[in-house]
XYZ file of C-alpha atoms in Angstrom:
738
model
C -62.725 -10.669 -87.926
C -59.127 -10.507 -86.738
C -58.457 -7.953 -89.443
C -61.316 -5.780 -88.162
C -60.088 -5.965 -84.535
C -56.522 -5.070 -85.562
C -57.761 -2.150 -87.679
C -59.859 -0.882 -84.765
C -56.849 -1.015 -82.390
C -54.627 0.843 -84.838
C -57.291 3.481 -85.357
C -57.775 3.903 -81.596
C -54.042 4.347 -81.020
C -53.811 6.909 -83.798
C -56.690 8.866 -82.254
C -55.622 8.610 -78.591
C -51.860 9.143 -78.971
C -52.031 12.702 -80.362
C -54.630 13.507 -77.707
C -52.350 12.220 -74.977
C -49.368 14.061 -76.405
C -51.432 17.213 -76.721
C -52.538 17.002 -73.086
C -48.901 16.641 -71.971
C -47.850 19.626 -74.042
C -50.729 21.711 -72.683
C -49.641 21.561 -69.054
C -48.089 24.761 -67.810
C -44.308 24.944 -67.497
C -42.691 25.440 -64.092
C -39.626 27.549 -63.451
C -37.649 27.504 -60.210
C -35.728 30.655 -59.208
C -32.769 30.480 -56.807
C -31.491 33.760 -55.378
C -27.920 34.668 -54.591
C -26.658 34.832 -51.046
C -23.249 33.180 -50.706
C -23.257 30.534 -47.996
C -26.935 31.234 -47.332
C -27.617 29.592 -50.700
C -27.053 26.189 -49.042
C -30.714 26.477 -48.052
C -31.669 25.955 -51.724
C -30.643 22.302 -51.571
C -33.190 21.109 -49.034
C -35.884 23.419 -50.451
C -35.476 21.684 -53.832
C -35.909 18.360 -52.036
C -39.305 19.489 -50.712
C -40.409 20.657 -54.177
C -39.535 17.199 -55.495
C -41.500 15.541 -52.682
C -44.525 17.649 -53.576
C -44.470 16.084 -57.065
C -43.921 19.386 -58.894
C -42.214 19.058 -62.295
C -39.327 21.479 -62.851
C -38.977 22.632 -66.450
C -36.597 25.590 -66.055
C -34.075 26.801 -63.494
C -32.708 30.330 -63.184
C -30.236 31.431 -60.547
C -27.762 34.055 -59.445
C -24.457 33.637 -57.577
C -24.801 30.655 -55.204
C -28.231 30.099 -56.735
C -26.471 29.722 -60.098
C -24.107 27.110 -58.665
C -26.820 25.023 -57.000
C -29.134 25.529 -59.978
C -26.524 24.645 -62.596
C -25.592 21.423 -60.815
C -29.234 20.501 -60.282
C -29.929 21.185 -63.962
C -27.388 18.572 -65.126
C -28.781 15.915 -62.822
C -27.388 16.303 -59.301
C -30.014 15.288 -56.753
C -30.515 17.208 -53.494
C -28.924 14.237 -51.723
C -25.829 14.442 -53.950
C -25.600 18.220 -53.464
C -25.950 17.796 -49.698
C -23.097 15.280 -49.610
C -20.899 17.366 -51.912
C -21.330 20.537 -49.856
C -20.609 18.881 -46.515
C -17.377 17.184 -47.580
C -15.750 20.351 -48.946
C -12.991 22.233 -47.154
C -14.543 25.667 -47.641
C -11.624 27.510 -46.066
C -9.382 26.041 -48.736
C -11.909 26.445 -51.570
C -12.438 30.132 -50.812
C -8.749 30.850 -51.252
C -6.120 30.564 -53.938
C -3.886 28.420 -51.777
C -2.083 25.520 -53.357
C -1.745 22.294 -51.425
C 1.682 22.206 -49.836
C 2.337 18.760 -51.308
C 2.051 20.259 -54.801
C 4.397 23.197 -54.187
C 8.036 23.211 -55.105
C 10.425 23.368 -52.156
C 11.215 26.989 -53.020
C 7.549 27.983 -52.951
C 7.043 26.184 -49.645
C 9.905 28.112 -48.078
C 8.560 31.417 -49.365
C 5.009 30.736 -48.172
C 6.306 29.965 -44.662
C 8.296 33.163 -44.276
C 5.886 36.024 -45.019
C 2.719 36.945 -43.135
C 1.373 39.313 -45.787
C 1.724 39.107 -49.559
C 0.297 41.979 -51.611
C 0.270 41.993 -55.437
C 1.150 45.241 -57.159
C 0.409 45.971 -60.785
C 1.917 48.061 -63.513
C -1.138 48.982 -65.567
C -4.745 49.995 -64.800
C -5.894 46.963 -66.784
C -4.000 44.656 -64.485
C -5.519 46.385 -61.495
C -9.038 46.156 -62.934
C -8.727 42.412 -63.240
C -7.947 42.164 -59.603
C -9.735 40.852 -56.596
C -8.499 39.368 -53.434
C -8.757 35.883 -54.941
C -8.689 34.448 -58.423
C -11.102 31.727 -57.340
C -8.845 29.002 -58.717
C -9.897 26.324 -56.257
C -13.596 27.014 -56.757
C -13.180 27.077 -60.534
C -11.395 23.721 -60.459
C -14.173 22.278 -58.304
C -16.775 23.489 -60.805
C -14.816 21.857 -63.648
C -14.713 18.584 -61.743
C -18.428 18.680 -60.896
C -19.469 19.511 -64.467
C -17.439 16.885 -66.325
C -19.255 15.999 -69.494
C -20.266 19.638 -70.022
C -16.858 21.235 -70.672
C -17.672 22.185 -74.252
C -19.587 25.320 -75.144
C -23.221 24.196 -75.219
C -26.789 25.459 -75.375
C -28.085 25.417 -71.781
C -31.570 24.638 -73.130
C -30.212 21.186 -74.011
C -29.318 20.361 -70.413
C -31.551 17.783 -68.669
C -33.319 20.841 -67.216
C -32.924 24.091 -69.211
C -30.853 26.545 -67.190
C -29.896 30.224 -67.117
C -27.833 32.326 -64.730
C -27.100 36.007 -64.291
C -23.858 37.968 -64.184
C -23.141 41.703 -64.365
C -20.876 43.414 -66.882
C -19.081 46.175 -64.940
C -18.020 47.814 -68.208
C -21.553 49.141 -68.707
C -23.513 47.879 -65.710
C -25.725 45.637 -67.837
C -27.209 42.317 -66.887
C -25.689 39.365 -68.759
C -27.834 36.245 -68.956
C -25.954 33.024 -69.662
C -28.118 30.718 -71.811
C -25.160 29.030 -73.486
C -21.396 28.640 -73.189
C -19.195 26.631 -70.844
C -21.284 25.771 -67.803
C -18.489 26.054 -65.204
C -17.460 29.470 -66.601
C -21.027 30.752 -66.371
C -21.289 29.590 -62.753
C -17.910 31.147 -61.900
C -18.900 34.487 -63.476
C -22.227 34.590 -61.661
C -20.522 34.285 -58.243
C -17.517 36.587 -58.841
C -18.175 38.858 -55.855
C -16.593 42.262 -56.651
C -13.452 42.887 -54.602
C -13.368 39.288 -53.348
C -12.907 37.326 -56.589
C -11.314 38.456 -59.815
C -13.863 39.114 -62.571
C -14.318 36.749 -65.483
C -13.199 38.332 -68.762
C -15.129 37.220 -71.825
C -14.895 39.017 -75.142
C -15.119 42.707 -74.207
C -17.020 42.042 -70.988
C -15.735 42.070 -67.402
C -18.203 39.901 -65.497
C -18.944 39.899 -61.772
C -21.587 38.588 -59.388
C -25.068 38.946 -60.902
C -26.500 39.898 -57.508
C -25.683 43.553 -58.141
C -28.166 43.682 -61.050
C -30.633 40.821 -60.483
C -30.291 38.692 -57.386
C -33.694 37.024 -57.715
C -34.114 36.452 -61.490
C -37.786 35.501 -61.748
C -38.040 37.575 -64.944
C -35.326 35.420 -66.500
C -37.314 32.251 -65.732
C -40.395 33.881 -67.308
C -38.451 34.739 -70.435
C -37.273 31.108 -70.668
C -40.911 30.016 -71.002
C -42.055 29.388 -67.435
C -45.785 29.874 -66.777
C -45.530 29.125 -63.063
C -42.702 30.487 -60.857
C -41.512 28.894 -57.610
C -38.913 31.079 -55.948
C -36.471 30.389 -53.124
C -35.063 33.599 -51.637
C -32.138 33.612 -49.176
C -31.473 37.346 -49.011
C -31.197 39.073 -45.653
C -33.844 41.596 -44.751
C -32.486 45.109 -44.419
C -31.451 45.918 -40.835
C -32.947 48.869 -38.949
C -30.709 51.678 -37.692
C -30.297 50.201 -34.199
C -28.821 46.988 -35.692
C -26.106 48.739 -37.725
C -23.485 48.949 -34.983
C -20.289 47.662 -36.594
C -18.283 47.804 -39.811
C -19.344 44.234 -40.811
C -22.995 45.209 -40.210
C -22.676 48.269 -42.445
C -20.781 46.400 -45.195
C -23.346 43.604 -45.082
C -26.166 46.147 -45.372
C -24.486 47.704 -48.434
C -24.341 44.262 -50.079
C -27.997 43.579 -49.254
C -29.111 46.979 -50.610
C -27.194 46.290 -53.824
C -28.990 42.977 -54.172
C -32.414 44.662 -53.966
C -32.362 45.691 -57.655
C -35.561 44.520 -59.398
C -36.372 42.463 -56.312
C -39.955 43.584 -55.628
C -40.911 43.328 -59.293
C -39.584 39.780 -59.505
C -41.280 38.709 -56.286
C -44.589 39.838 -57.823
C -43.950 37.412 -60.710
C -43.668 34.505 -58.251
C -46.563 32.089 -57.670
C -45.078 30.301 -54.635
C -42.531 32.387 -52.749
C -40.268 30.506 -50.327
C -38.517 33.046 -48.113
C -35.852 31.417 -45.956
C -35.067 32.808 -42.526
C -31.320 33.529 -42.724
C -31.077 35.790 -39.669
C -27.763 35.402 -37.919
C -25.931 34.236 -41.020
C -23.975 35.987 -43.756
C -22.617 35.216 -47.193
C -19.442 33.897 -45.537
C -21.102 31.431 -43.106
C -19.431 28.306 -44.464
C -18.868 26.515 -41.147
C -20.306 22.977 -40.819
C -22.750 24.130 -38.127
C -23.944 27.067 -40.261
C -24.395 24.895 -43.350
C -26.418 22.372 -41.353
C -28.668 25.100 -39.929
C -29.167 26.848 -43.267
C -30.145 23.600 -44.978
C -32.621 22.833 -42.197
C -34.129 26.317 -42.450
C -34.435 25.915 -46.231
C -36.441 22.734 -45.749
C -38.595 24.332 -43.046
C -39.360 27.336 -45.253
C -40.349 25.083 -48.179
C -42.566 22.887 -45.992
C -44.285 26.007 -44.694
C -45.443 26.476 -48.330
C -46.542 22.838 -48.696
C -50.242 23.664 -49.236
C -49.300 26.291 -51.807
C -47.099 23.774 -53.645
C -49.872 21.186 -53.749
C -52.363 23.805 -54.911
C -50.059 24.610 -57.842
C -50.670 21.182 -59.340
C -54.193 22.130 -60.439
C -52.923 25.389 -61.916
C -50.116 23.537 -63.694
C -52.619 21.072 -65.119
C -51.486 17.854 -63.485
C -53.392 15.485 -61.175
C -52.716 15.327 -57.434
C -51.002 11.953 -57.803
C -48.754 13.165 -60.634
C -45.200 11.844 -60.401
C -42.605 13.841 -62.345
C -39.911 12.139 -64.363
C -37.210 11.000 -61.959
C -34.441 13.560 -61.536
C -30.840 12.341 -61.464
C -28.769 11.012 -59.963
C -25.945 12.617 -61.872
C -23.862 9.782 -63.287
C -21.043 12.001 -64.445
C -17.448 11.290 -65.196
C -16.828 12.828 -61.806
C -18.518 9.826 -60.272
C -16.918 7.331 -62.626
C -13.601 8.918 -61.607
C -11.572 7.245 -64.358
C -11.534 8.041 -68.075
C -9.528 6.923 -71.082
C -7.449 9.841 -72.422
C -5.993 9.642 -75.914
C -4.418 13.088 -76.164
C -3.040 15.615 -73.656
C -2.230 19.188 -74.602
C -1.102 22.333 -72.772
C -2.349 25.699 -73.971
C -0.129 28.657 -73.144
C 3.246 26.884 -72.908
C 6.130 26.206 -75.222
C 5.992 22.920 -77.120
C 9.314 21.849 -75.602
C 7.798 22.052 -72.114
C 5.065 19.457 -72.793
C 7.280 16.438 -72.138
C 8.542 17.912 -68.882
C 5.015 18.819 -67.751
C 3.697 15.352 -68.576
C 6.451 13.823 -66.466
C 5.925 16.297 -63.640
C 2.189 15.629 -63.551
C 2.644 11.865 -63.964
C 0.291 11.738 -66.949
C 0.413 9.504 -70.044
C -1.516 9.647 -73.272
C -3.559 6.614 -74.349
C -4.127 5.575 -70.749
C -6.747 5.593 -68.023
C -6.559 8.749 -65.910
C -8.526 9.404 -62.735
C -10.088 12.744 -61.904
C -7.923 12.780 -58.770
C -4.860 12.693 -61.043
C -6.216 15.630 -63.024
C -6.880 17.572 -59.827
C -3.384 16.804 -58.528
C -1.905 17.872 -61.867
C -3.633 21.249 -61.518
C -2.077 21.767 -58.094
C 1.307 20.680 -59.419
C 1.103 23.193 -62.257
C 0.013 26.031 -59.973
C 2.674 25.109 -57.417
C 5.503 25.171 -59.962
C 6.125 28.953 -59.710
C 5.597 29.210 -63.474
C 1.804 29.574 -63.828
C -0.610 31.942 -62.155
C -3.670 29.902 -63.141
C -4.398 26.414 -64.380
C -7.667 24.872 -65.547
C -8.668 22.107 -67.912
C -11.251 20.915 -70.397
C -12.235 17.419 -71.507
C -13.527 16.755 -74.992
C -15.235 13.459 -75.771
C -14.252 11.749 -79.032
C -15.056 8.286 -80.416
C -11.509 7.147 -79.531
C -11.528 8.618 -76.001
C -11.167 11.934 -74.232
C -8.884 14.812 -75.158
C -7.492 16.508 -72.051
C -6.383 20.122 -72.462
C -4.772 22.164 -69.702
C -5.257 25.924 -69.959
C -2.241 27.627 -68.392
C -1.406 31.265 -67.849
C 2.248 32.115 -67.336
C 3.015 33.824 -64.078
C 4.360 37.357 -64.328
C 3.526 38.389 -60.820
C 4.788 41.342 -58.864
C 4.342 41.105 -55.117
C 5.367 42.871 -51.950
C 5.834 40.495 -49.036
C 6.080 41.234 -45.340
C 7.370 39.090 -42.507
C 7.552 40.028 -38.846
C 8.861 38.216 -35.791
C 9.049 38.930 -32.074
C 11.296 36.905 -29.787
C 12.830 37.177 -26.334
C 16.382 37.554 -27.717
C 16.149 40.090 -30.534
C 12.783 41.644 -29.519
C 11.498 42.514 -33.022
C 12.585 41.831 -36.591
C 10.971 42.906 -39.844
C 11.418 41.315 -43.288
C 10.462 43.247 -46.438
C 10.546 41.710 -49.903
C 9.611 42.748 -53.423
C 9.522 40.048 -56.093
C 8.767 40.438 -59.785
C 8.557 37.849 -62.558
C 10.164 39.388 -65.633
C 9.064 39.027 -69.260
C 12.533 38.259 -70.578
C 13.576 35.907 -73.379
C 14.573 33.397 -70.723
C 12.022 33.459 -67.872
C 13.556 35.273 -64.935
C 12.756 36.699 -61.515
C 14.130 39.627 -59.516
C 13.840 39.696 -55.741
C 14.869 42.443 -53.309
C 14.861 41.691 -49.581
C 15.583 43.818 -46.545
C 15.729 42.836 -42.900
C 15.360 45.341 -40.066
C 16.217 44.670 -36.438
C 19.181 44.190 -34.159
C 20.819 42.374 -37.064
C 19.982 44.055 -40.353
C 20.582 42.861 -43.893
C 19.891 43.540 -47.569
C 19.817 40.972 -50.346
C 19.270 40.919 -54.098
C 18.512 37.754 -56.100
C 18.262 37.381 -59.857
C 17.045 33.986 -61.065
C 17.022 32.547 -64.581
C 14.783 29.559 -65.343
C 15.578 28.268 -68.870
C 13.753 25.030 -68.058
C 11.029 24.747 -65.455
C 12.345 24.034 -61.965
C 15.941 24.314 -63.248
C 17.346 27.613 -61.976
C 20.485 29.681 -62.205
C 20.654 32.167 -59.359
C 22.888 35.223 -58.844
C 22.838 36.720 -55.344
C 24.456 39.404 -53.282
C 23.835 39.978 -49.573
C 25.089 42.381 -46.944
C 24.582 41.729 -43.249
C 25.403 43.621 -40.086
C 25.593 41.276 -37.105
C 25.672 42.053 -33.405
C 25.989 38.703 -31.607
C 26.595 37.575 -28.055
C 28.769 34.474 -27.689
C 28.121 32.361 -24.581
C 30.297 29.849 -22.798
C 28.573 27.348 -20.511
C 25.559 29.616 -20.164
C 27.459 32.812 -19.368
C 28.111 35.574 -21.848
C 31.783 35.412 -22.820
C 31.907 38.306 -25.283
C 30.056 40.303 -27.892
C 31.112 40.612 -31.515
C 29.972 42.930 -34.277
C 30.917 42.392 -37.884
C 29.895 43.049 -41.448
C 29.258 40.127 -43.748
C 29.320 40.217 -47.564
C 28.120 37.313 -49.707
C 28.199 36.891 -53.492
C 26.908 33.628 -54.854
C 26.282 31.914 -58.139
C 24.262 28.731 -57.872
C 22.432 26.145 -59.905
C 19.489 24.150 -58.577
C 17.355 21.452 -60.102
C 14.161 19.956 -58.768
C 14.329 16.347 -59.884
C 11.058 15.637 -58.155
C 8.619 17.928 -56.334
C 10.034 16.955 -52.928
C 13.703 16.702 -53.908
C 16.105 19.526 -54.751
C 19.763 19.440 -55.740
C 22.028 22.454 -55.949
C 25.655 23.422 -56.449
C 27.589 26.612 -56.952
C 30.373 29.018 -56.127
C 30.339 31.369 -53.142
C 32.408 34.389 -52.063
C 32.259 35.459 -48.389
C 33.945 38.318 -46.576
C 33.872 38.816 -42.801
C 34.929 42.285 -41.614
C 35.106 42.333 -37.828
C 34.588 45.600 -36.022
C 34.421 45.137 -32.237
C 35.021 42.452 -29.638
C 33.672 43.332 -26.209
C 34.929 40.861 -23.614
C 33.259 39.882 -20.375
C 35.494 36.938 -19.459
C 39.081 38.082 -18.769
C 40.581 34.713 -19.687
C 39.625 35.156 -23.368
C 40.438 38.852 -23.684
C 43.466 38.024 -25.806
C 41.240 36.587 -28.574
C 42.364 38.048 -31.894
C 40.287 37.607 -35.024
C 41.277 39.039 -38.368
C 38.907 39.934 -41.130
C 39.135 37.410 -43.920
C 37.521 36.126 -47.077
C 36.634 32.696 -48.475
C 36.059 31.354 -51.963
C 34.146 28.104 -51.676
C 32.517 25.453 -53.811
C 29.295 23.917 -52.483
C 26.778 21.160 -53.182
C 23.557 20.472 -51.324
C 20.498 18.235 -51.451
C 17.150 18.371 -49.715
C 14.199 16.007 -49.518
C 11.076 17.146 -47.698
C 7.593 15.631 -47.404
C 6.235 17.539 -44.382
C 2.527 18.312 -44.667
C 3.166 21.635 -42.872
C 6.219 23.793 -42.447
C 5.619 24.264 -38.721
C 4.025 21.655 -36.455
C 3.854 18.967 -39.196
C 1.634 15.950 -38.547
C 3.457 13.642 -40.964
C 6.385 13.499 -43.375
C 10.175 13.508 -43.323
C 12.998 15.947 -43.970
C 16.559 15.251 -45.060
C 19.284 17.814 -45.794
C 22.948 17.466 -46.629
C 25.522 20.062 -47.653
C 29.212 20.001 -48.498
C 31.470 23.053 -48.898
C 35.146 23.220 -49.911
C 36.779 26.430 -48.624
C 39.735 28.246 -50.209
C 41.077 31.776 -50.223
C 42.375 31.712 -53.826
C 40.167 29.125 -55.589
C 42.752 26.389 -55.000
C 44.276 26.646 -51.508
C 43.709 27.970 -48.031
C 46.618 29.588 -46.156
C 49.019 28.093 -48.712
C 47.953 24.514 -48.011
C 45.141 22.210 -48.973
C 41.595 23.582 -48.609
C 39.453 22.606 -45.666
C 35.835 21.530 -45.926
C 32.594 21.378 -43.971
C 30.029 18.585 -44.129
C 26.597 18.866 -42.526
C 23.556 16.615 -42.594
C 20.225 16.267 -40.837
C 17.280 13.877 -40.846
C 13.933 14.063 -39.076
C 10.664 12.201 -39.414
C 7.214 12.759 -37.953
C 5.704 9.440 -36.853
C 1.976 9.818 -36.084
C 0.951 7.522 -33.226
C -2.630 8.746 -33.082
C -4.530 11.449 -34.945
C -3.244 14.022 -32.426
C -0.038 12.548 -30.989
C 3.274 12.175 -32.843
C 6.855 11.168 -32.108
C 9.590 13.062 -34.000
C 13.063 11.478 -33.955
C 15.968 13.303 -35.603
C 19.736 13.206 -35.984
C 21.988 15.995 -37.253
C 25.546 17.247 -37.107
C 28.410 19.143 -38.729
C 32.029 18.168 -39.326
C 35.028 20.350 -40.206
C 37.643 18.450 -42.245
C 41.268 19.662 -42.646
C 43.237 22.114 -40.506
C 43.494 25.818 -39.619
C 39.731 26.173 -39.239
C 38.867 29.863 -39.171
C 36.860 31.473 -36.389
C 33.812 32.532 -38.522
C 33.043 28.930 -39.535
C 33.261 27.214 -36.163
C 30.428 24.908 -35.137
C 27.811 26.205 -32.736
C 24.641 25.139 -30.913
C 21.665 26.999 -29.513
C 18.053 27.933 -30.204
C 15.144 25.897 -31.523
C 15.808 26.157 -35.281
C 18.913 25.665 -37.449
C 20.892 28.788 -38.350
C 19.183 31.134 -35.909
C 22.184 33.495 -35.552
C 24.772 31.997 -37.919
C 24.304 29.419 -40.730
C 26.261 26.644 -38.955
C 24.277 26.903 -35.709
C 22.512 23.652 -34.682
C 19.441 23.635 -32.407
C 19.734 22.148 -28.922
C 17.076 21.838 -26.222
C 17.823 23.899 -23.118
C 20.382 26.158 -24.866
C 18.816 29.445 -25.891
C 21.892 31.412 -26.864
C 24.878 30.821 -29.144
C 27.521 28.403 -27.789
C 30.630 27.610 -29.882
C 31.572 23.930 -30.157
C 34.494 21.816 -31.346
C 35.298 20.720 -34.924
C 32.812 17.844 -34.834
C 29.355 17.823 -33.349
C 26.666 15.120 -33.579
C 23.215 15.434 -31.993
C 20.233 13.125 -31.639
C 16.830 14.395 -30.657
C 13.360 13.043 -29.951
C 10.208 15.142 -29.640
C 6.825 14.118 -28.295
C 4.083 16.393 -29.637
C 0.416 16.451 -28.628
C -2.083 18.542 -30.563
C -4.752 20.240 -28.461
C -7.748 21.355 -30.478
C -7.016 22.552 -34.015
C -3.980 24.834 -33.590
C -2.515 24.265 -30.119
C 0.445 21.999 -29.362
C 2.372 20.703 -26.366
C 5.920 19.480 -27.041
C 8.502 17.661 -24.917
C 12.038 17.534 -26.405
C 15.138 15.603 -25.357
C 18.630 16.047 -26.881
C 21.860 14.107 -26.612
C 25.030 15.317 -28.307
C 28.756 14.654 -28.651
C 31.425 17.181 -29.618
C 35.139 16.644 -30.237
C 38.052 17.830 -32.362
C 38.262 14.591 -34.416
C 35.247 12.866 -35.935
C 36.773 9.393 -35.679
C 37.223 9.830 -31.937
C 33.829 11.427 -31.388
C 32.830 8.828 -28.780
C 35.599 10.221 -26.566
C 34.183 13.700 -26.816
C 32.175 15.854 -24.446
C 28.618 14.689 -23.809
C 25.765 17.161 -24.025
C 22.288 16.699 -22.542
C 19.258 18.909 -22.923
C 15.536 18.862 -22.298
C 12.720 21.351 -22.918
C 8.941 21.572 -22.632
C 6.940 23.993 -24.674
C 3.603 25.282 -25.874
C 2.993 26.183 -29.500
C 0.173 27.726 -31.509
C -0.194 27.819 -35.282
C -1.383 31.432 -35.493
C -2.127 33.581 -38.544
C 1.063 35.537 -37.748
C 3.192 32.403 -37.800
C 4.113 30.017 -34.987
C 3.802 31.135 -31.377
C 6.253 29.178 -29.212
C 7.076 29.296 -25.526
C 9.689 26.834 -24.233
C 11.383 26.160 -20.877
C 14.539 24.072 -20.876
C 17.663 22.856 -19.139
C 21.046 21.668 -20.478
C 24.269 20.445 -18.868
C 26.119 22.769 -21.270
C 24.711 25.809 -19.452
C 23.877 24.116 -16.140
C 20.944 26.468 -15.764
C 17.370 26.858 -16.943
C 16.384 28.732 -20.078
C 13.268 30.375 -21.459
C 12.537 31.370 -25.046
C 9.477 33.034 -26.576
C 8.869 33.483 -30.308
C 5.999 34.773 -32.432
C 6.319 34.696 -36.199
C 8.095 32.857 -38.993
C 11.850 32.443 -38.714
C 14.035 34.430 -41.117
């Protein structure tokens, strides 16, 4: 009897199981189509959430541009909730640029980035120009790599948790390129490479850009994948009538929207449930938090407006009303684990001898646990090193652990840089620079700089970098200076002179925030005119003279910003030994100059900071020449002459004694995002002998100012008073100091 019952059960299972399997296979397949639209594509996230709530299974996903990004991430398991959180926490201003975090830059790169307002690349060949775009999309590409960890190898997109495809355009022949396999992050990056904004993605003989120009709503692609039912989410703007095209942005936006209309009507006709999102008032660049929130809400509203249509699809699909699809996500990627065991680290595109140095620089070790934050920081370090124009990575899973490979492209950039400044003393100054990385046996760089204004100058720098961050620099500079010298707030005289500098120096960055340098310097001062205003100094006689000096200097800087920093410290020290024949000065022992400064930003609250500092300069020896005398004045070091020290309440150049020491404290309050109020107090001592400095003249100064961190550089307005001048002062500046 038991045997008969068992045989009956086995027979029933054998009959019913194929039937059940057959019924599952017979249901119609559902494809979801996500259109391109830049920031407007944020609406896809909440629309997908509604489709899930309706109990609709998703068998295929096809997308273009932002639709490719959202679709690709959804296909590997990201839930709408995860996508929502990811989108909201991003700094889109930073992502949509090629900027490198300041903390990852070398000190040299920081200084360069905080001097020029405009930096324009120039190319040598048409090929180089064709690869161009305003941005390389490095930060976005790195984000895609982070979000798609576990899918860095070339794979078949049909094997993803949800089969996926995305569209790009090959501008070589204008053809549509459908990614059904490859590296997922590369496919997403190619699909959103907006022409003129991002550099194209080069693959084989193809030059790939945003797929929106050939197929912005790829319902036909979803059909070709095997979808029987199409649900489409469209975030394209409707074309504007003539009376709405009243500005250049309106016209450019209309051109983009017209371009995206290719195949649109045909693909809409393939769609069973069409979710058209109202994106009026928003553009592809609407990445503000408020815009993202609104677009997501509108995406959900548009999907819920099609709720009855979604439910009706269930019968057509062949599933019951209470059907519950297989749970989607959450994506439990390495990105969420955040730490992986790495057995091997390699660097593609660099010399083998550089690997050890790069490992040390990036603080990475083989056969150790490495966090994704460390990998991200390493990318910024590599891009901030001046040596590489791009840096990305791949992770390959092996039985022993992961293999981490950095893909680096050596930097051979050619750029024209422009700086401009307006101030109440010199009115206007212009800085022009051309810099080119040279393909020499030893990596090298040539830089030509010209300054136009009341004081004009020309400079040439040639830099050799045999080892990364270890430089040998050869420089020559000519300056014409026209300077007013003040005494106790009154103009004493005016001097004009020509200045020649030839310098050979060596610098080494021991750590990203620390730089050491030494070298040999030749200086020649050729004085032309002295125009006196004070009769008592009319007998001042200054001869033209030259100096041969040896110098050493160190700098440590951790400021988070070059101007108006919110945290960090800065320390500088320099020593120079001056001669006129390499061994002596005026037939006796050489004299020397020692300078040092320290400042630290101490945040008290998120907006308020206290900035204490101490700085000074000492001349050691005898027969100190006129051109190297200590001076104070202005708000920044070296405003008129290199040895000039800032002092609150003193706007102009005041000469001081052989020794000067100054302490300062600033109280800075940030107002809004870019506005600052600053109160500064200075106390100083100056005397002929350092060891008797406490007997010297006391200096007091105070100033109050407003500052703004503008796109043209800092805007500063300050009012001050000092006992050195015994009168009030006012100074206005717009632009980076140079």
